[in-house]
């Protein structure tokens, strides 16, 4: 090639068609390098996730003990209001029932309102968890009129019967005693033999009980008076005036009432009309 035909190909004088070829070669060289960079990019090492320690379960405080109500003693015969035989009382409540016998299962004979005066004839005797008195209408002048009946007296400090001050027109009751154990009671003085003894006894246990009574005159020997065996129901009884006719040593002297019993019991001396003297033949 002749010098004048030779030509210098500089950067600006590249022959046409060379640049696309160079670009293609550069692209081919760049792709593997880029892929290699991507493949060689370091994968981050997984870091262990810290295990979260469970929070300690708070120890539950023991439950506070439920306050228990203070046990109240069951009322007994000692909590029944005390009335002397032949004494006066009045109803403290309305609707007080009178029954044929002491106990909640017996027939109701009358219902008394409040402030009704009654005469105490016998008692108290403990039946069905209540203390009972035999009460009498003192004059039969104020309704409801009744002869006599058994009334529950309630317990202190809120009894059904309370003391009263009145003088009945007629009071046949001379003396009386009541209790739930053995003992000597009295003394009682009888001026004549126109007297009867009314008594009642109630068992305090399912086994029943015996009710024995002797009368002992001053300086004398005990005279048997009552011999009773009591079962599940209250047992009432009477010792008639003929008993005192047969035992004149018991009249006009100081009598002790000797009770041998585990029953709940009550006993009263009651004046009765004298028997008419026999007419002469």
PDB file of C-alpha atoms in Angstrom:
ATOM      1  CA  UNK A   1       0.000   0.000   0.000  1.00  0.00           C
ATOM      2  CA  UNK A   2       1.285   3.302  -0.934  1.00  0.00           C
ATOM      3  CA  UNK A   3       1.882   5.979   1.627  1.00  0.00           C
ATOM      4  CA  UNK A   4      -0.684   8.172   0.201  1.00  0.00           C
ATOM      5  CA  UNK A   5      -3.113   5.406   0.243  1.00  0.00           C
ATOM      6  CA  UNK A   6      -2.305   4.572   3.923  1.00  0.00           C
ATOM      7  CA  UNK A   7      -4.608   6.132   6.393  1.00  0.00           C
ATOM      8  CA  UNK A   8      -4.392   6.374  10.213  1.00  0.00           C
ATOM      9  CA  UNK A   9      -7.290   5.197  12.034  1.00  0.00           C
ATOM     10  CA  UNK A  10      -7.485   7.162  15.309  1.00  0.00           C
ATOM     11  CA  UNK A  11     -10.151   7.073  17.977  1.00  0.00           C
ATOM     12  CA  UNK A  12     -12.276   9.373  16.055  1.00  0.00           C
ATOM     13  CA  UNK A  13     -11.604   7.676  12.827  1.00  0.00           C
ATOM     14  CA  UNK A  14     -12.644   4.104  13.633  1.00  0.00           C
ATOM     15  CA  UNK A  15     -13.982   2.403  10.642  1.00  0.00           C
ATOM     16  CA  UNK A  16     -17.696   1.932  10.681  1.00  0.00           C
ATOM     17  CA  UNK A  17     -18.828  -1.425  11.988  1.00  0.00           C
ATOM     18  CA  UNK A  18     -16.019  -1.710  14.539  1.00  0.00           C
ATOM     19  CA  UNK A  19     -17.839   0.080  17.379  1.00  0.00           C
ATOM     20  CA  UNK A  20     -20.824  -2.301  17.484  1.00  0.00           C
ATOM     21  CA  UNK A  21     -18.417  -5.233  17.618  1.00  0.00           C
ATOM     22  CA  UNK A  22     -16.533  -3.725  20.522  1.00  0.00           C
ATOM     23  CA  UNK A  23     -19.717  -2.993  22.351  1.00  0.00           C
ATOM     24  CA  UNK A  24     -20.840  -6.578  21.960  1.00  0.00           C
ATOM     25  CA  UNK A  25     -17.504  -7.878  23.230  1.00  0.00           C
ATOM     26  CA  UNK A  26     -17.650  -5.488  26.190  1.00  0.00           C
ATOM     27  CA  UNK A  27     -21.154  -6.603  27.005  1.00  0.00           C
ATOM     28  CA  UNK A  28     -20.139 -10.244  26.890  1.00  0.00           C
ATOM     29  CA  UNK A  29     -17.287  -9.551  29.265  1.00  0.00           C
ATOM     30  CA  UNK A  30     -19.432  -7.454  31.599  1.00  0.00           C
ATOM     31  CA  UNK A  31     -22.261  -9.958  32.049  1.00  0.00           C
ATOM     32  CA  UNK A  32     -20.073 -12.696  33.583  1.00  0.00           C
ATOM     33  CA  UNK A  33     -18.403 -10.198  35.813  1.00  0.00           C
ATOM     34  CA  UNK A  34     -21.789  -8.897  36.988  1.00  0.00           C
ATOM     35  CA  UNK A  35     -23.086 -12.388  37.525  1.00  0.00           C
ATOM     36  CA  UNK A  36     -19.977 -13.213  39.437  1.00  0.00           C
ATOM     37  CA  UNK A  37     -20.447 -10.224  41.627  1.00  0.00           C
ATOM     38  CA  UNK A  38     -23.998 -11.250  42.273  1.00  0.00           C
ATOM     39  CA  UNK A  39     -22.991 -14.822  43.059  1.00  0.00           C
ATOM     40  CA  UNK A  40     -20.122 -13.776  45.221  1.00  0.00           C
ATOM     41  CA  UNK A  41     -22.151 -11.327  47.273  1.00  0.00           C
ATOM     42  CA  UNK A  42     -21.777 -12.569  50.854  1.00  0.00           C
ATOM     43  CA  UNK A  43     -24.913 -14.103  52.363  1.00  0.00           C
ATOM     44  CA  UNK A  44     -25.460 -12.696  55.853  1.00  0.00           C
ATOM     45  CA  UNK A  45     -24.907 -15.286  58.534  1.00  0.00           C
ATOM     46  CA  UNK A  46     -28.167 -15.838  60.422  1.00  0.00           C
ATOM     47  CA  UNK A  47     -27.856 -14.561  63.942  1.00  0.00           C
ATOM     48  CA  UNK A  48     -29.387 -16.669  66.733  1.00  0.00           C
ATOM     49  CA  UNK A  49     -32.562 -15.155  67.993  1.00  0.00           C
ATOM     50  CA  UNK A  50     -32.201 -14.729  71.719  1.00  0.00           C
ATOM     51  CA  UNK A  51     -34.531 -17.022  73.546  1.00  0.00           C
ATOM     52  CA  UNK A  52     -36.876 -15.024  75.653  1.00  0.00           C
ATOM     53  CA  UNK A  53     -36.917 -16.356  79.145  1.00  0.00           C
ATOM     54  CA  UNK A  54     -40.464 -16.685  80.352  1.00  0.00           C
ATOM     55  CA  UNK A  55     -41.326 -14.275  83.082  1.00  0.00           C
ATOM     56  CA  UNK A  56     -41.688 -16.086  86.375  1.00  0.00           C
ATOM     57  CA  UNK A  57     -45.308 -16.697  87.218  1.00  0.00           C
ATOM     58  CA  UNK A  58     -46.074 -14.688  90.314  1.00  0.00           C
ATOM     59  CA  UNK A  59     -46.836 -16.949  93.203  1.00  0.00           C
ATOM     60  CA  UNK A  60     -50.489 -16.535  94.097  1.00  0.00           C
ATOM     61  CA  UNK A  61     -51.112 -15.571  97.668  1.00  0.00           C
ATOM     62  CA  UNK A  62     -53.143 -18.176  99.516  1.00  0.00           C
ATOM     63  CA  UNK A  63     -56.797 -17.211  99.579  1.00  0.00           C
ATOM     64  CA  UNK A  64     -57.868 -15.464 102.708  1.00  0.00           C
ATOM     65  CA  UNK A  65     -59.931 -17.772 104.879  1.00  0.00           C
ATOM     66  CA  UNK A  66     -63.633 -17.063 104.714  1.00  0.00           C
ATOM     67  CA  UNK A  67     -64.680 -15.749 108.091  1.00  0.00           C
ATOM     68  CA  UNK A  68     -66.940 -18.261 109.751  1.00  0.00           C
ATOM     69  CA  UNK A  69     -69.879 -17.064 111.809  1.00  0.00           C
ATOM     70  CA  UNK A  70     -69.391 -17.513 115.493  1.00  0.00           C
ATOM     71  CA  UNK A  71     -71.374 -20.494 116.628  1.00  0.00           C
ATOM     72  CA  UNK A  72     -74.144 -19.443 118.921  1.00  0.00           C
ATOM     73  CA  UNK A  73     -75.132 -21.781 121.737  1.00  0.00           C
ATOM     74  CA  UNK A  74     -78.485 -23.442 121.287  1.00  0.00           C
ATOM     75  CA  UNK A  75     -80.999 -21.976 123.730  1.00  0.00           C
ATOM     76  CA  UNK A  76     -82.014 -24.376 126.470  1.00  0.00           C
ATOM     77  CA  UNK A  77     -84.208 -24.546 129.517  1.00  0.00           C
ATOM     78  CA  UNK A  78     -81.973 -22.046 131.347  1.00  0.00           C
ATOM     79  CA  UNK A  79     -82.793 -19.407 128.685  1.00  0.00           C
ATOM     80  CA  UNK A  80     -86.561 -19.737 129.079  1.00  0.00           C
ATOM     81  CA  UNK A  81     -88.119 -16.850 131.056  1.00  0.00           C
ATOM     82  CA  UNK A  82     -88.821 -18.014 134.599  1.00  0.00           C
ATOM     83  CA  UNK A  83     -92.273 -17.607 136.137  1.00  0.00           C
ATOM     84  CA  UNK A  84     -93.469 -18.876 139.492  1.00  0.00           C
ATOM     85  CA  UNK A  85     -96.444 -21.206 139.530  1.00  0.00           C
ATOM     86  CA  UNK A  86     -99.456 -19.071 140.391  1.00  0.00           C
ATOM     87  CA  UNK A  87     -97.734 -15.960 139.034  1.00  0.00           C
ATOM     88  CA  UNK A  88     -99.064 -13.649 136.350  1.00  0.00           C
ATOM     89  CA  UNK A  89     -97.660 -13.021 132.873  1.00  0.00           C
ATOM     90  CA  UNK A  90     -98.663 -11.290 129.653  1.00  0.00           C
ATOM     91  CA  UNK A  91     -98.099 -12.046 125.983  1.00  0.00           C
ATOM     92  CA  UNK A  92     -95.330  -9.959 124.426  1.00  0.00           C
ATOM     93  CA  UNK A  93     -96.267 -10.847 120.830  1.00  0.00           C
ATOM     94  CA  UNK A  94     -99.399 -11.307 118.808  1.00  0.00           C
ATOM     95  CA  UNK A  95    -100.445 -14.680 117.419  1.00  0.00           C
ATOM     96  CA  UNK A  96     -99.223 -16.780 120.354  1.00  0.00           C
ATOM     97  CA  UNK A  97    -100.805 -20.220 119.989  1.00  0.00           C
ATOM     98  CA  UNK A  98    -102.174 -22.284 122.857  1.00  0.00           C
ATOM     99  CA  UNK A  99    -101.976 -26.053 122.405  1.00  0.00           C
ATOM    100  CA  UNK A 100    -103.456 -29.107 124.064  1.00  0.00           C
ATOM    101  CA  UNK A 101     -99.964 -30.405 124.938  1.00  0.00           C
ATOM    102  CA  UNK A 102     -96.454 -28.930 124.872  1.00  0.00           C
ATOM    103  CA  UNK A 103     -95.024 -29.414 121.389  1.00  0.00           C
ATOM    104  CA  UNK A 104     -95.410 -28.019 117.892  1.00  0.00           C
ATOM    105  CA  UNK A 105     -97.472 -30.948 116.609  1.00  0.00           C
ATOM    106  CA  UNK A 106    -100.355 -30.658 119.041  1.00  0.00           C
ATOM    107  CA  UNK A 107    -103.753 -29.146 118.401  1.00  0.00           C
ATOM    108  CA  UNK A 108    -104.109 -25.356 118.637  1.00  0.00           C
ATOM    109  CA  UNK A 109    -107.008 -24.380 120.918  1.00  0.00           C
ATOM    110  CA  UNK A 110    -106.667 -20.565 120.919  1.00  0.00           C
ATOM    111  CA  UNK A 111    -104.541 -17.748 119.487  1.00  0.00           C
ATOM    112  CA  UNK A 112    -103.675 -14.865 121.796  1.00  0.00           C
ATOM    113  CA  UNK A 113    -102.971 -11.290 120.799  1.00  0.00           C
ATOM    114  CA  UNK A 114    -100.397  -9.013 122.451  1.00  0.00           C
ATOM    115  CA  UNK A 115    -100.762  -7.887 126.088  1.00  0.00           C
ATOM    116  CA  UNK A 116    -103.110 -10.699 127.068  1.00  0.00           C
ATOM    117  CA  UNK A 117    -102.812 -11.583 130.761  1.00  0.00           C
ATOM    118  CA  UNK A 118    -102.382 -15.243 131.719  1.00  0.00           C
ATOM    119  CA  UNK A 119    -101.938 -17.195 134.950  1.00  0.00           C
ATOM    120  CA  UNK A 120     -98.987 -19.600 135.152  1.00  0.00           C
ATOM    121  CA  UNK A 121    -100.157 -23.074 136.115  1.00  0.00           C
ATOM    122  CA  UNK A 122     -97.297 -25.479 135.302  1.00  0.00           C
ATOM    123  CA  UNK A 123     -93.885 -25.405 133.702  1.00  0.00           C
ATOM    124  CA  UNK A 124     -91.646 -24.801 132.021  1.00  0.00           C
ATOM    125  CA  UNK A 125     -91.066 -28.115 130.286  1.00  0.00           C
ATOM    126  CA  UNK A 126     -88.682 -28.344 127.308  1.00  0.00           C
ATOM    127  CA  UNK A 127     -90.199 -29.884 124.149  1.00  0.00           C
ATOM    128  CA  UNK A 128     -89.345 -29.373 120.448  1.00  0.00           C
ATOM    129  CA  UNK A 129     -86.644 -26.841 121.309  1.00  0.00           C
ATOM    130  CA  UNK A 130     -89.020 -24.585 123.255  1.00  0.00           C
ATOM    131  CA  UNK A 131     -89.903 -24.030 126.898  1.00  0.00           C
ATOM    132  CA  UNK A 132     -93.649 -24.413 127.480  1.00  0.00           C
ATOM    133  CA  UNK A 133     -95.950 -23.215 130.255  1.00  0.00           C
ATOM    134  CA  UNK A 134     -99.465 -24.328 131.007  1.00  0.00           C
ATOM    135  CA  UNK A 135    -101.334 -21.022 131.239  1.00  0.00           C
ATOM    136  CA  UNK A 136    -104.853 -20.259 132.406  1.00  0.00           C
ATOM    137  CA  UNK A 137    -107.313 -17.496 131.595  1.00  0.00           C
ATOM    138  CA  UNK A 138    -107.294 -15.497 134.863  1.00  0.00           C
ATOM    139  CA  UNK A 139    -110.899 -14.297 134.775  1.00  0.00           C
ATOM    140  CA  UNK A 140    -112.401 -15.272 131.381  1.00  0.00           C
ATOM    141  CA  UNK A 141    -113.622 -11.697 130.918  1.00  0.00           C
ATOM    142  CA  UNK A 142    -111.450 -10.579 127.970  1.00  0.00           C
ATOM    143  CA  UNK A 143    -111.618 -12.279 124.539  1.00  0.00           C
ATOM    144  CA  UNK A 144    -110.336 -14.635 123.432  1.00  0.00           C
ATOM    145  CA  UNK A 145    -111.755 -16.565 126.371  1.00  0.00           C
ATOM    146  CA  UNK A 146    -110.149 -19.894 127.060  1.00  0.00           C
ATOM    147  CA  UNK A 147    -109.760 -22.307 129.937  1.00  0.00           C
ATOM    148  CA  UNK A 148    -106.095 -23.298 129.742  1.00  0.00           C
ATOM    149  CA  UNK A 149    -103.477 -24.325 127.216  1.00  0.00           C
ATOM    150  CA  UNK A 150     -99.753 -24.767 126.646  1.00  0.00           C
ATOM    151  CA  UNK A 151     -97.839 -21.735 125.321  1.00  0.00           C
ATOM    152  CA  UNK A 152     -94.219 -21.488 124.173  1.00  0.00           C
ATOM    153  CA  UNK A 153     -92.496 -18.829 126.296  1.00  0.00           C
ATOM    154  CA  UNK A 154     -89.645 -18.011 123.878  1.00  0.00           C
ATOM    155  CA  UNK A 155     -86.164 -17.125 125.113  1.00  0.00           C
ATOM    156  CA  UNK A 156     -84.452 -14.194 126.733  1.00  0.00           C
ATOM    157  CA  UNK A 157     -83.883 -11.406 125.758  1.00  0.00           C
ATOM    158  CA  UNK A 158     -86.956 -11.461 123.460  1.00  0.00           C
ATOM    159  CA  UNK A 159     -89.447 -13.823 125.100  1.00  0.00           C
ATOM    160  CA  UNK A 160     -93.049 -14.451 124.086  1.00  0.00           C
ATOM    161  CA  UNK A 161     -94.224 -14.109 127.697  1.00  0.00           C
ATOM    162  CA  UNK A 162     -93.238 -11.295 130.058  1.00  0.00           C
ATOM    163  CA  UNK A 163     -94.010 -10.598 133.741  1.00  0.00           C
ATOM    164  CA  UNK A 164     -97.289  -8.827 134.510  1.00  0.00           C
ATOM    165  CA  UNK A 165     -98.830  -7.348 137.631  1.00  0.00           C
ATOM    166  CA  UNK A 166    -102.461  -8.242 138.198  1.00  0.00           C
ATOM    167  CA  UNK A 167    -104.411 -10.216 140.757  1.00  0.00           C
ATOM    168  CA  UNK A 168    -106.627 -12.931 139.315  1.00  0.00           C
ATOM    169  CA  UNK A 169    -110.105 -13.371 140.715  1.00  0.00           C
ATOM    170  CA  UNK A 170    -109.271 -16.979 141.556  1.00  0.00           C
ATOM    171  CA  UNK A 171    -105.851 -18.570 141.890  1.00  0.00           C
ATOM    172  CA  UNK A 172    -105.893 -22.299 142.592  1.00  0.00           C
ATOM    173  CA  UNK A 173    -102.110 -22.786 142.353  1.00  0.00           C
ATOM    174  CA  UNK A 174    -100.233 -23.218 145.631  1.00  0.00           C
ATOM    175  CA  UNK A 175     -96.645 -23.984 144.599  1.00  0.00           C
ATOM    176  CA  UNK A 176     -94.624 -25.671 141.911  1.00  0.00           C
ATOM    177  CA  UNK A 177     -91.180 -26.684 140.674  1.00  0.00           C
ATOM    178  CA  UNK A 178     -89.563 -27.516 137.346  1.00  0.00           C
ATOM    179  CA  UNK A 179     -86.173 -28.682 136.091  1.00  0.00           C
ATOM    180  CA  UNK A 180     -84.225 -31.152 133.993  1.00  0.00           C
ATOM    181  CA  UNK A 181     -82.327 -33.077 136.685  1.00  0.00           C
ATOM    182  CA  UNK A 182     -82.747 -34.777 140.019  1.00  0.00           C
ATOM    183  CA  UNK A 183     -82.913 -32.865 143.287  1.00  0.00           C
ATOM    184  CA  UNK A 184     -84.906 -31.846 146.351  1.00  0.00           C
ATOM    185  CA  UNK A 185     -87.347 -28.967 145.972  1.00  0.00           C
ATOM    186  CA  UNK A 186     -89.515 -27.045 148.381  1.00  0.00           C
ATOM    187  CA  UNK A 187     -90.458 -26.976 151.108  1.00  0.00           C
ATOM    188  CA  UNK A 188     -94.228 -26.879 150.572  1.00  0.00           C
ATOM    189  CA  UNK A 189     -96.821 -26.686 153.340  1.00  0.00           C
ATOM    190  CA  UNK A 190    -100.339 -28.055 152.820  1.00  0.00           C
ATOM    191  CA  UNK A 191    -103.068 -26.994 155.242  1.00  0.00           C
ATOM    192  CA  UNK A 192    -105.505 -29.729 154.253  1.00  0.00           C
ATOM    193  CA  UNK A 193    -105.898 -32.603 151.856  1.00  0.00           C
ATOM    194  CA  UNK A 194    -107.969 -30.716 149.236  1.00  0.00           C
ATOM    195  CA  UNK A 195    -104.909 -30.668 146.994  1.00  0.00           C
ATOM    196  CA  UNK A 196    -103.911 -32.451 143.802  1.00  0.00           C
ATOM    197  CA  UNK A 197    -100.550 -32.681 142.063  1.00  0.00           C
ATOM    198  CA  UNK A 198    -100.301 -31.987 138.333  1.00  0.00           C
ATOM    199  CA  UNK A 199     -97.124 -33.042 136.615  1.00  0.00           C
ATOM    200  CA  UNK A 200     -95.608 -33.504 133.175  1.00  0.00           C
ATOM    201  CA  UNK A 201     -92.317 -35.012 131.993  1.00  0.00           C
ATOM    202  CA  UNK A 202     -90.622 -35.019 128.573  1.00  0.00           C
ATOM    203  CA  UNK A 203     -87.616 -37.042 127.467  1.00  0.00           C
ATOM    204  CA  UNK A 204     -84.574 -35.051 126.347  1.00  0.00           C
ATOM    205  CA  UNK A 205     -83.045 -38.006 124.442  1.00  0.00           C
ATOM    206  CA  UNK A 206     -84.507 -40.715 122.174  1.00  0.00           C
ATOM    207  CA  UNK A 207     -83.845 -43.260 124.920  1.00  0.00           C
ATOM    208  CA  UNK A 208     -86.670 -41.885 127.074  1.00  0.00           C
ATOM    209  CA  UNK A 209     -86.439 -41.300 130.801  1.00  0.00           C
ATOM    210  CA  UNK A 210     -88.019 -42.124 134.151  1.00  0.00           C
ATOM    211  CA  UNK A 211     -89.805 -39.634 136.374  1.00  0.00           C
ATOM    212  CA  UNK A 212     -89.894 -40.582 140.056  1.00  0.00           C
ATOM    213  CA  UNK A 213     -91.205 -38.342 142.811  1.00  0.00           C
ATOM    214  CA  UNK A 214     -91.320 -38.848 146.580  1.00  0.00           C
ATOM    215  CA  UNK A 215     -92.740 -36.496 149.208  1.00  0.00           C
ATOM    216  CA  UNK A 216     -90.844 -36.346 152.478  1.00  0.00           C
ATOM    217  CA  UNK A 217     -92.487 -34.770 155.579  1.00  0.00           C
ATOM    218  CA  UNK A 218     -90.294 -33.039 158.113  1.00  0.00           C
ATOM    219  CA  UNK A 219     -88.633 -35.703 160.279  1.00  0.00           C
ATOM    220  CA  UNK A 220     -90.354 -38.509 158.357  1.00  0.00           C
ATOM    221  CA  UNK A 221     -89.658 -41.054 155.668  1.00  0.00           C
ATOM    222  CA  UNK A 222     -90.130 -40.449 151.923  1.00  0.00           C
ATOM    223  CA  UNK A 223     -93.585 -41.389 150.632  1.00  0.00           C
ATOM    224  CA  UNK A 224     -93.710 -42.549 146.977  1.00  0.00           C
ATOM    225  CA  UNK A 225     -95.864 -40.240 144.871  1.00  0.00           C
ATOM    226  CA  UNK A 226     -95.154 -40.602 141.100  1.00  0.00           C
ATOM    227  CA  UNK A 227     -93.610 -43.471 139.157  1.00  0.00           C
ATOM    228  CA  UNK A 228     -93.646 -42.860 135.394  1.00  0.00           C
ATOM    229  CA  UNK A 229     -91.692 -44.119 132.409  1.00  0.00           C
ATOM    230  CA  UNK A 230     -91.556 -41.518 129.622  1.00  0.00           C
ATOM    231  CA  UNK A 231     -91.064 -42.326 125.947  1.00  0.00           C
ATOM    232  CA  UNK A 232     -91.035 -40.131 122.868  1.00  0.00           C
ATOM    233  CA  UNK A 233     -94.068 -37.996 123.761  1.00  0.00           C
ATOM    234  CA  UNK A 234     -94.537 -35.742 126.803  1.00  0.00           C
ATOM    235  CA  UNK A 235     -96.306 -37.626 129.585  1.00  0.00           C
ATOM    236  CA  UNK A 236     -98.740 -35.665 131.784  1.00  0.00           C
ATOM    237  CA  UNK A 237    -100.352 -36.952 134.951  1.00  0.00           C
ATOM    238  CA  UNK A 238    -102.374 -36.112 138.056  1.00  0.00           C
ATOM    239  CA  UNK A 239    -102.116 -37.239 141.636  1.00  0.00           C
ATOM    240  CA  UNK A 240    -105.593 -36.737 143.064  1.00  0.00           C
ATOM    241  CA  UNK A 241    -106.570 -35.515 146.473  1.00  0.00           C
ATOM    242  CA  UNK A 242    -107.308 -39.072 147.591  1.00  0.00           C
ATOM    243  CA  UNK A 243    -103.552 -39.562 147.766  1.00  0.00           C
ATOM    244  CA  UNK A 244    -103.326 -36.969 150.558  1.00  0.00           C
ATOM    245  CA  UNK A 245    -106.358 -38.434 152.276  1.00  0.00           C
ATOM    246  CA  UNK A 246    -104.454 -41.707 152.425  1.00  0.00           C
ATOM    247  CA  UNK A 247    -101.313 -39.996 153.766  1.00  0.00           C
ATOM    248  CA  UNK A 248    -102.309 -37.607 156.545  1.00  0.00           C
ATOM    249  CA  UNK A 249     -98.657 -37.367 157.635  1.00  0.00           C
ATOM    250  CA  UNK A 250     -98.099 -35.099 154.603  1.00  0.00           C
ATOM    251  CA  UNK A 251    -100.567 -32.472 155.829  1.00  0.00           C
ATOM    252  CA  UNK A 252     -99.626 -29.438 157.917  1.00  0.00           C
ATOM    253  CA  UNK A 253     -95.897 -30.073 157.732  1.00  0.00           C
ATOM    254  CA  UNK A 254     -92.900 -28.969 155.710  1.00  0.00           C
ATOM    255  CA  UNK A 255     -92.791 -31.190 152.630  1.00  0.00           C
ATOM    256  CA  UNK A 256     -89.731 -31.730 150.479  1.00  0.00           C
ATOM    257  CA  UNK A 257     -90.318 -32.820 146.876  1.00  0.00           C
ATOM    258  CA  UNK A 258     -87.678 -35.430 145.996  1.00  0.00           C
ATOM    259  CA  UNK A 259     -87.270 -35.809 142.204  1.00  0.00           C
ATOM    260  CA  UNK A 260     -85.191 -38.567 140.616  1.00  0.00           C
ATOM    261  CA  UNK A 261     -85.247 -37.974 136.853  1.00  0.00           C
ATOM    262  CA  UNK A 262     -83.259 -37.043 133.747  1.00  0.00           C
ATOM    263  CA  UNK A 263     -86.436 -35.768 132.051  1.00  0.00           C
ATOM    264  CA  UNK A 264     -87.461 -32.187 131.583  1.00  0.00           C
ATOM    265  CA  UNK A 265     -90.238 -32.049 134.129  1.00  0.00           C
ATOM    266  CA  UNK A 266     -92.648 -29.751 135.967  1.00  0.00           C
ATOM    267  CA  UNK A 267     -94.905 -30.263 138.980  1.00  0.00           C
ATOM    268  CA  UNK A 268     -97.556 -28.115 140.660  1.00  0.00           C
ATOM    269  CA  UNK A 269     -99.707 -28.317 143.769  1.00  0.00           C
ATOM    270  CA  UNK A 270    -103.264 -27.280 142.894  1.00  0.00           C
ATOM    271  CA  UNK A 271    -106.150 -26.634 145.242  1.00  0.00           C
ATOM    272  CA  UNK A 272    -109.289 -28.579 144.364  1.00  0.00           C
ATOM    273  CA  UNK A 273    -112.820 -28.441 145.763  1.00  0.00           C
ATOM    274  CA  UNK A 274    -113.290 -30.578 148.837  1.00  0.00           C
ATOM    275  CA  UNK A 275    -115.511 -33.557 148.592  1.00  0.00           C
ATOM    276  CA  UNK A 276    -118.839 -33.062 150.289  1.00  0.00           C
ATOM    277  CA  UNK A 277    -119.141 -34.727 153.635  1.00  0.00           C
ATOM    278  CA  UNK A 278    -121.383 -37.793 153.589  1.00  0.00           C
ATOM    279  CA  UNK A 279    -124.888 -37.051 154.826  1.00  0.00           C
ATOM    280  CA  UNK A 280    -125.901 -38.865 158.003  1.00  0.00           C
ATOM    281  CA  UNK A 281    -128.015 -41.933 157.471  1.00  0.00           C
TER     282      UNK A 281
END
